[in-house]
CSV table of C-alpha atoms in Angstrom, one decimal:
chain,number,residue,atom,x,y,z
A,4,MET,CA,12.4,-9.6,33.6
A,5,LYS,CA,8.8,-10.5,33.4
A,6,TYR,CA,6.2,-7.8,32.5
A,7,GLY,CA,2.4,-7.9,32.5
A,8,LEU,CA,0.3,-6.3,29.8
A,9,ALA,CA,-3.4,-5.6,30.1
A,10,GLY,CA,-6.2,-3.9,28.2
A,11,GLY,CA,-8.5,-4.6,25.4
A,12,GLY,CA,-12.1,-4.8,24.2
A,13,THR,CA,-11.0,-2.9,21.1
A,14,GLY,CA,-7.8,-2.7,19.0
A,15,GLY,CA,-7.2,0.8,20.2
A,16,HIS,CA,-6.7,-0.4,23.7
A,17,THR,CA,-4.7,-3.5,22.7
A,18,TYR,CA,-2.1,-2.3,20.2
A,19,PRO,CA,-0.4,0.2,22.5
A,20,ALA,CA,0.6,-2.7,24.7
A,21,VAL,CA,2.0,-4.5,21.6
A,22,ALA,CA,4.0,-1.4,20.6
A,23,VAL,CA,5.6,-1.2,24.0
A,24,ALA,CA,6.2,-4.9,24.1
A,25,GLU,CA,8.2,-4.6,20.8
A,26,ARG,CA,10.5,-2.1,22.4
A,27,LEU,CA,10.9,-4.2,25.6
A,28,ARG,CA,11.9,-7.2,23.4
A,29,ASP,CA,14.6,-5.0,21.7
A,30,ARG,CA,16.2,-4.0,25.0
A,31,ALA,CA,16.5,-7.2,27.0
A,32,ASP,CA,15.6,-10.8,27.5
A,33,VAL,CA,12.0,-10.4,28.7
A,34,GLU,CA,9.0,-12.5,29.3
A,35,LEU,CA,5.6,-11.0,28.5
A,36,VAL,CA,2.3,-12.0,29.8
A,37,TYR,CA,-1.0,-10.6,28.5
A,38,TYR,CA,-4.1,-10.5,30.7
A,39,GLY,CA,-7.3,-10.0,28.8
A,40,THR,CA,-10.9,-11.2,28.3
A,41,PRO,CA,-11.3,-14.8,27.1
A,42,ASN,CA,-13.0,-13.9,23.8
A,43,GLY,CA,-11.9,-10.3,23.2
A,44,PRO,CA,-9.7,-9.1,20.3
A,45,GLU,CA,-6.7,-8.9,22.6
A,46,ARG,CA,-6.5,-12.6,22.9
A,47,ALA,CA,-5.9,-13.2,19.1
A,48,VAL,CA,-3.4,-10.3,19.0
A,49,ALA,CA,-1.5,-11.5,22.1
A,50,GLU,CA,-1.3,-15.1,20.8
A,51,ALA,CA,-0.1,-13.9,17.4
A,52,GLU,CA,2.7,-11.9,19.1
A,53,GLY,CA,3.8,-14.9,21.1
A,54,PHE,CA,2.7,-13.6,24.6
A,55,ALA,CA,1.5,-16.0,27.2
A,56,PHE,CA,-2.2,-15.2,27.6
A,57,ARG,CA,-4.2,-15.3,30.9
A,58,PRO,CA,-8.0,-15.1,30.5
A,59,VAL,CA,-9.7,-12.8,33.0
A,60,PRO,CA,-13.4,-12.2,33.1
A,61,ALA,CA,-14.5,-8.7,32.3
A,62,SER,CA,-17.4,-6.9,30.5
A,63,PRO,CA,-18.4,-3.3,29.9
A,64,LEU,CA,-20.0,-1.3,32.6
A,65,ARG,CA,-21.2,1.4,30.3
A,66,SER,CA,-24.6,0.5,29.0
A,67,ARG,CA,-28.2,1.7,28.9
A,68,SER,CA,-29.2,-1.8,30.1
A,69,PRO,CA,-29.3,-2.3,33.9
A,70,ALA,CA,-28.8,-6.0,33.3
A,71,ARG,CA,-25.6,-5.4,31.4
A,72,VAL,CA,-24.4,-3.0,34.0
A,73,ALA,CA,-25.0,-5.6,36.7
A,74,ARG,CA,-23.2,-8.2,34.7
A,75,GLY,CA,-20.3,-5.8,34.3
A,76,VAL,CA,-20.1,-5.3,38.0
A,77,ILE,CA,-20.2,-9.1,38.7
A,78,ASN,CA,-17.5,-9.7,36.1
A,79,LEU,CA,-15.3,-7.0,37.6
A,80,LEU,CA,-15.4,-8.7,40.9
A,81,ARG,CA,-14.9,-12.1,39.4
A,82,GLY,CA,-12.1,-10.8,37.2
A,83,SER,CA,-10.4,-9.1,40.1
A,84,ARG,CA,-10.2,-12.4,42.0
A,85,GLU,CA,-9.0,-14.3,39.0
A,86,ALA,CA,-6.4,-11.6,38.2
A,87,ARG,CA,-5.0,-11.8,41.7
A,88,ARG,CA,-4.5,-15.5,41.3
A,89,TRP,CA,-2.7,-15.0,38.0
A,90,LEU,CA,-0.5,-12.1,39.3
A,91,ALA,CA,0.5,-14.0,42.4
A,92,ARG,CA,1.5,-17.0,40.2
A,93,ASP,CA,3.3,-14.9,37.5
A,94,ALA,CA,4.9,-12.3,39.7
A,95,PRO,CA,5.6,-9.7,36.9
A,96,GLY,CA,8.0,-6.9,37.8
A,97,ALA,CA,5.5,-4.3,36.6
A,98,VAL,CA,2.2,-4.2,34.7
A,99,PHE,CA,1.3,-1.9,31.8
A,100,ALA,CA,-2.4,-1.3,31.5
A,101,THR,CA,-3.9,0.5,28.6
A,102,GLY,CA,-7.5,1.0,29.7
A,103,GLY,CA,-10.7,-0.5,28.4
A,104,TYR,CA,-12.9,-2.7,30.6
A,105,ALA,CA,-10.5,-5.6,30.1
A,106,ALA,CA,-7.8,-3.8,32.1
A,107,ALA,CA,-9.9,-2.9,35.1
A,108,PRO,CA,-9.6,-6.2,37.0
A,109,ILE,CA,-5.8,-6.3,36.5
A,110,GLY,CA,-5.4,-2.7,37.8
A,111,ARG,CA,-7.3,-3.6,40.9
A,112,ALA,CA,-5.4,-6.8,41.5
A,113,ALA,CA,-2.0,-5.2,40.9
A,114,ARG,CA,-2.5,-2.8,43.8
A,115,ARG,CA,-3.5,-5.7,46.1
A,116,GLU,CA,-0.5,-7.8,45.1
A,117,GLY,CA,1.9,-4.8,45.4
A,118,ILE,CA,2.9,-4.9,41.8
A,119,PRO,CA,3.9,-1.5,40.2
A,120,LEU,CA,1.3,-0.3,37.6
A,121,LEU,CA,2.0,2.0,34.7
A,122,LEU,CA,-1.4,3.2,33.4
A,123,PHE,CA,-1.8,4.5,29.9
A,124,LEU,CA,-4.8,6.6,28.7
A,125,PRO,CA,-5.0,6.3,24.9
A,126,ASP,CA,-8.1,8.5,24.4
A,127,VAL,CA,-8.4,12.2,25.2
A,128,ARG,CA,-10.9,11.6,28.0
A,129,PRO,CA,-10.7,8.7,30.5
A,130,GLY,CA,-13.4,6.1,30.6
A,131,TRP,CA,-14.5,4.4,33.8
A,132,ALA,CA,-11.7,1.9,33.7
A,133,ILE,CA,-9.0,4.5,33.7
A,134,ARG,CA,-10.8,6.6,36.3
A,135,SER,CA,-11.0,3.5,38.5
A,136,MET,CA,-7.3,2.8,38.2
A,137,ARG,CA,-5.7,6.2,38.1
A,138,GLY,CA,-5.4,6.4,41.9
A,139,GLN,CA,-3.8,3.0,42.1
A,140,ALA,CA,-1.0,3.5,39.5
A,141,GLN,CA,2.5,4.5,40.3
A,142,ALA,CA,2.7,6.4,37.0
A,143,VAL,CA,0.2,7.5,34.4
A,144,ALA,CA,0.9,8.3,30.8
A,145,CYS,CA,-1.4,9.8,28.1
A,146,SER,CA,-1.6,10.4,24.4
A,147,VAL,CA,-2.3,14.1,24.3
A,148,PRO,CA,-1.8,17.2,26.6
A,149,ASP,CA,-5.6,17.7,26.8
A,150,SER,CA,-5.8,14.6,29.0
A,151,LEU,CA,-3.7,15.9,31.9
A,152,ARG,CA,-6.7,17.8,33.4
A,153,TYR,CA,-8.2,14.4,34.2
A,154,LEU,CA,-5.1,12.7,35.7
A,155,PRO,CA,-3.1,12.9,38.9
A,156,ALA,CA,-0.8,16.0,38.5
A,157,ASP,CA,2.1,14.6,40.5
A,158,ARG,CA,2.6,11.4,38.4
A,159,SER,CA,1.2,12.0,34.9
A,160,VAL,CA,3.1,12.6,31.7
A,161,VAL,CA,2.3,13.0,28.0
A,162,THR,CA,4.1,10.4,26.0
A,163,GLY,CA,2.0,10.2,22.9
A,164,TYR,CA,0.2,7.1,21.6
A,165,PRO,CA,2.7,4.3,21.0
A,166,THR,CA,2.5,2.8,17.5
A,167,ARG,CA,3.7,-0.5,16.3
A,168,ARG,CA,6.9,-0.6,14.4
A,169,GLN,CA,5.1,-1.4,11.1
A,170,PHE,CA,3.8,2.3,11.1
A,171,ARG,CA,7.5,3.4,10.9
A,172,THR,CA,8.4,1.2,8.0
A,173,ALA,CA,5.4,0.9,5.7
A,174,SER,CA,5.5,2.4,2.2
A,175,ARG,CA,2.9,3.4,-0.4
A,176,GLU,CA,4.3,1.0,-2.9
A,177,ALA,CA,4.4,-1.9,-0.4
A,178,GLY,CA,0.8,-1.1,0.6
A,179,ALA,CA,-0.4,-1.0,-3.0
A,180,ARG,CA,1.2,-4.3,-3.7
A,181,HIS,CA,-0.4,-5.9,-0.6
A,182,PHE,CA,-3.9,-4.7,-1.4
A,183,GLY,CA,-3.6,-5.2,-5.2
A,184,LEU,CA,-4.0,-1.6,-6.1
A,185,ASP,CA,-2.2,1.0,-8.3
A,186,PRO,CA,0.2,3.2,-6.2
A,187,ALA,CA,-0.2,6.1,-8.7
A,188,ARG,CA,-4.0,6.3,-8.3
A,189,PRO,CA,-5.6,8.4,-5.4
A,190,THR,CA,-6.6,6.0,-2.7
A,191,LEU,CA,-9.3,6.2,0.0
A,192,LEU,CA,-9.1,4.1,3.2
A,193,VAL,CA,-12.5,3.3,4.9
A,194,THR,CA,-12.4,1.6,8.3
A,195,GLY,CA,-14.8,1.4,11.2
A,196,GLY,CA,-12.2,0.3,13.7
A,197,SER,CA,-11.8,-3.3,14.9
A,198,LEU,CA,-15.5,-3.7,15.4
A,199,GLY,CA,-16.7,-2.1,12.1
A,200,ALA,CA,-19.3,0.6,11.7
A,201,HIS,CA,-22.5,-0.2,9.8
A,202,HIS,CA,-23.6,3.4,9.2
A,203,ILE,CA,-20.3,4.3,7.5
A,204,ASN,CA,-20.5,1.2,5.4
A,205,LEU,CA,-24.0,2.0,4.2
A,206,ALA,CA,-23.0,5.5,3.2
A,207,ILE,CA,-20.0,4.2,1.2
A,208,ALA,CA,-22.1,1.5,-0.5
A,209,ARG,CA,-24.7,4.1,-1.6
A,210,GLY,CA,-21.9,6.2,-3.3
A,211,LEU,CA,-19.7,3.3,-4.3
A,212,GLN,CA,-19.8,3.7,-8.1
A,213,PRO,CA,-19.1,7.5,-8.3
A,214,LEU,CA,-16.4,7.1,-5.7
A,215,LEU,CA,-14.7,4.4,-7.5
A,216,GLU,CA,-14.8,6.4,-10.8
A,217,ARG,CA,-12.5,8.9,-9.0
A,218,VAL,CA,-10.5,6.8,-6.4
A,219,GLN,CA,-9.6,3.3,-5.5
A,220,ILE,CA,-10.8,2.1,-2.1
A,221,ILE,CA,-9.4,0.0,0.7
A,222,HIS,CA,-12.5,-0.9,2.8
A,223,ILE,CA,-11.9,-2.6,6.1
A,224,ALA,CA,-15.6,-3.3,6.7
A,225,GLY,CA,-15.8,-5.5,9.8
A,226,ARG,CA,-16.4,-9.3,9.9
A,227,SER,CA,-20.2,-9.0,10.0
A,228,GLU,CA,-20.3,-6.6,7.1
A,229,GLU,CA,-18.2,-8.1,4.4
A,230,THR,CA,-20.8,-10.4,2.9
A,231,TRP,CA,-23.4,-7.8,1.9
A,232,LEU,CA,-20.7,-5.4,0.7
A,233,ALA,CA,-19.3,-8.1,-1.5
A,234,ARG,CA,-22.7,-8.3,-3.2
A,235,GLU,CA,-22.6,-4.6,-3.8
A,236,ARG,CA,-19.2,-4.9,-5.3
A,237,ASP,CA,-20.3,-7.7,-7.6
A,238,ARG,CA,-22.9,-5.4,-9.1
A,239,LEU,CA,-20.2,-3.0,-10.4
A,240,PRO,CA,-18.5,-3.1,-13.8
A,241,THR,CA,-15.4,-5.3,-13.7
A,242,TRP,CA,-13.0,-2.3,-14.1
A,243,LEU,CA,-14.5,-0.7,-11.0
A,244,GLN,CA,-14.5,-3.9,-9.0
A,245,GLU,CA,-10.7,-4.0,-9.5
A,246,ARG,CA,-10.4,-0.7,-7.7
A,247,TYR,CA,-12.2,-1.9,-4.6
A,248,ALA,CA,-10.2,-3.8,-2.0
A,249,LEU,CA,-12.8,-5.1,0.4
A,250,HIS,CA,-11.6,-6.9,3.6
A,251,ALA,CA,-13.4,-7.9,6.8
A,252,TYR,CA,-10.3,-7.1,8.8
A,253,THR,CA,-6.6,-6.6,8.4
A,254,GLU,CA,-3.5,-6.8,10.5
A,255,GLU,CA,-1.7,-4.6,7.9
A,256,MET,CA,-3.3,-1.3,8.8
A,257,ALA,CA,0.0,0.5,8.5
A,258,LEU,CA,0.3,-0.6,4.8
A,259,ALA,CA,-3.3,0.5,4.3
A,260,MET,CA,-2.6,3.9,5.7
A,261,ALA,CA,0.7,4.3,3.9
A,262,THR,CA,-0.8,3.8,0.5
A,263,SER,CA,-3.9,6.1,1.1
A,264,ASP,CA,-4.5,9.8,0.5
A,265,LEU,CA,-7.5,10.1,2.8
A,266,ALA,CA,-9.1,8.0,5.5
A,267,VAL,CA,-12.7,7.7,6.6
A,268,THR,CA,-12.7,6.3,10.1
A,269,ARG,CA,-14.4,6.3,13.5
A,270,ALA,CA,-12.5,8.1,16.4
A,271,GLY,CA,-11.3,5.3,18.6
A,272,ALA,CA,-8.1,5.6,20.6
A,273,SER,CA,-5.9,4.4,17.7
A,274,THR,CA,-6.7,7.4,15.6
A,275,LEU,CA,-4.7,9.6,18.0
A,276,GLY,CA,-1.5,7.6,17.1
A,277,GLU,CA,-1.8,5.7,13.9
A,278,LEU,CA,-3.2,8.6,11.7
A,279,PRO,CA,-0.4,11.0,12.9
A,280,ALA,CA,2.3,8.3,12.4
A,281,ALA,CA,1.1,7.8,8.8
A,282,GLY,CA,0.5,11.6,8.2
A,283,LEU,CA,-2.9,10.6,6.8
A,284,PRO,CA,-5.7,13.3,6.7
A,285,ALA,CA,-9.1,12.0,7.7
A,286,ILE,CA,-12.8,12.4,7.8
A,287,VAL,CA,-13.7,11.3,11.3
A,288,ILE,CA,-17.1,10.0,12.3
A,289,PRO,CA,-17.2,9.5,16.1
A,290,GLY,CA,-19.4,6.8,17.6
A,291,GLU,CA,-21.9,7.6,20.3
A,292,PHE,CA,-19.4,7.7,23.1
A,293,SER,CA,-17.8,10.7,24.8
A,294,ASP,CA,-14.3,9.4,24.2
A,295,GLN,CA,-14.7,9.2,20.5
A,296,ARG,CA,-16.3,12.7,20.3
A,297,ASP,CA,-13.3,14.1,22.3
A,298,ASN,CA,-10.8,12.3,20.1
A,299,ALA,CA,-12.5,13.6,16.9
A,300,SER,CA,-12.6,17.2,18.3
A,301,TYR,CA,-8.9,17.1,19.1
A,302,LEU,CA,-7.9,16.1,15.6
A,303,GLU,CA,-10.3,18.6,14.0
A,304,ARG,CA,-9.1,21.4,16.3
A,305,HIS,CA,-5.6,20.9,15.2
A,306,GLY,CA,-6.6,21.0,11.5
A,307,ALA,CA,-5.8,17.4,10.9
A,308,ALA,CA,-9.3,16.0,10.3
A,309,LEU,CA,-12.8,16.9,9.3
A,310,THR,CA,-15.5,15.6,11.7
A,311,LEU,CA,-18.9,14.5,10.6
A,312,SER,CA,-21.7,13.7,13.0
A,313,GLY,CA,-23.7,10.5,12.7
A,314,ASP,CA,-26.6,12.6,11.5
A,315,ALA,CA,-24.5,14.0,8.6
A,316,VAL,CA,-23.1,10.7,7.4
A,317,GLU,CA,-25.4,10.6,4.4
A,318,ASP,CA,-23.2,13.4,2.9
A,319,LEU,CA,-20.0,11.4,3.3
A,320,PRO,CA,-19.5,10.6,-0.4
A,321,ASN,CA,-19.7,14.3,-1.3
A,322,GLU,CA,-17.2,15.2,1.5
A,323,ILE,CA,-14.8,12.5,0.3
A,324,LEU,CA,-14.9,13.8,-3.3
A,325,ARG,CA,-14.6,17.4,-2.2
A,326,LEU,CA,-11.3,16.6,-0.3
A,327,ILE,CA,-10.0,14.2,-3.0
A,328,GLU,CA,-10.4,17.1,-5.5
A,329,ASN,CA,-8.6,19.6,-3.2
A,330,ASP,CA,-5.0,18.6,-3.1
A,331,ALA,CA,-4.0,21.7,-1.2
A,332,ALA,CA,-6.5,21.1,1.6
A,333,ARG,CA,-5.4,17.5,2.0
A,334,GLU,CA,-1.7,18.5,2.1
A,335,ARG,CA,-2.5,21.1,4.9
A,336,MET,CA,-4.3,18.4,6.8
A,337,ALA,CA,-1.5,15.9,6.3
A,338,LEU,CA,1.1,18.3,7.6
A,339,ALA,CA,-1.1,19.1,10.7
A,340,MET,CA,-1.6,15.4,11.3
A,341,ARG,CA,2.2,14.7,11.1
A,342,GLU,CA,2.8,17.5,13.7
A,343,LEU,CA,0.8,15.5,16.2
A,344,ASP,CA,3.0,12.4,15.9
A,345,ARG,CA,5.2,11.4,18.8
A,346,PRO,CA,7.5,8.7,17.3
A,347,ASP,CA,9.3,8.0,20.6
A,348,ALA,CA,6.2,7.2,22.6
A,349,ALA,CA,6.7,3.5,22.7
A,350,ASP,CA,10.3,3.8,23.7
A,351,GLN,CA,9.5,6.3,26.4
A,352,LEU,CA,6.8,4.0,27.9
A,353,ALA,CA,9.1,1.0,27.7
A,354,ARG,CA,11.7,3.0,29.8
A,355,MET,CA,9.1,4.0,32.3
A,356,LEU,CA,8.0,0.4,32.7
A,357,GLU,CA,11.6,-0.8,33.2
A,358,GLY,CA,12.1,1.9,35.8
A,359,LEU,CA,9.0,0.8,37.8
A,360,ALA,CA,10.1,-2.9,37.7
A,361,ALA,CA,13.6,-1.9,38.8
């Protein structure tokens, strides 16, 4: 059976498709085709996984710039035409779309080609792409119960956020070996998501020495941020430099989370699945998007994370040290985070996709 996968723009909209694809490959002899933007992060992920990749024009519609909005509309129309040509040629039995602007042309084309569509909402609140496709999908799944109010009541289900298998097998010891750190020392993970987050990196850089005197750090900084942070690292005493694992990007986020005691992160879609799978408490700093604010609020409301606004990020080093020194608080947050985990999400979505194709 052939299945189509669509979604991207960020890792949080790409990796759910990879997680479901892993389960489909376990179950049968399948062919997987990924439809995404020519230069988006989904292309590199799809090619690394061995999926056939079909480039489809798409760009964000959400912008303060009228010119960018206009370009987004034009690309949506161009992408929808290109997607119809690809779908007519590939003829997948069903398509799994995970949202993000990269998925919108595929969702529109699937309806026109009569191909069943399983739509997945990874964030708490749907963005414009999910809103534009929810009426076209035969079934809709979501990460958390709070999302159901935005979705069609007659064909929506809560599955949880599907995580890749690496999040079920990673260990603290393996993670420490991979990043060259001591598994016995408290470890902080700092990540701004697949695109990085400059204001988080600045706050960490300003407090780097006092932080490293207390913890070792895995810092996934973003490709445009690594160079200047490396200069900050080089100013430190050698013994502190050894505690600072700086990377532009990593495909081993499961190992990074498994070896960490606390995370500092933005609130992209993946935080609703990967942090719970790792049982990792977090300080969450949402970006200036409603989806991230809702994601952060969900984690904080369940006692699994502390939310800092962008205005309060200057206090980040103090908040980190406060939680690192409070083992009981972190343990409560870790327990609350684990209770949000839905380990069977990827299997459930794979079964739903098989059912639509049948």
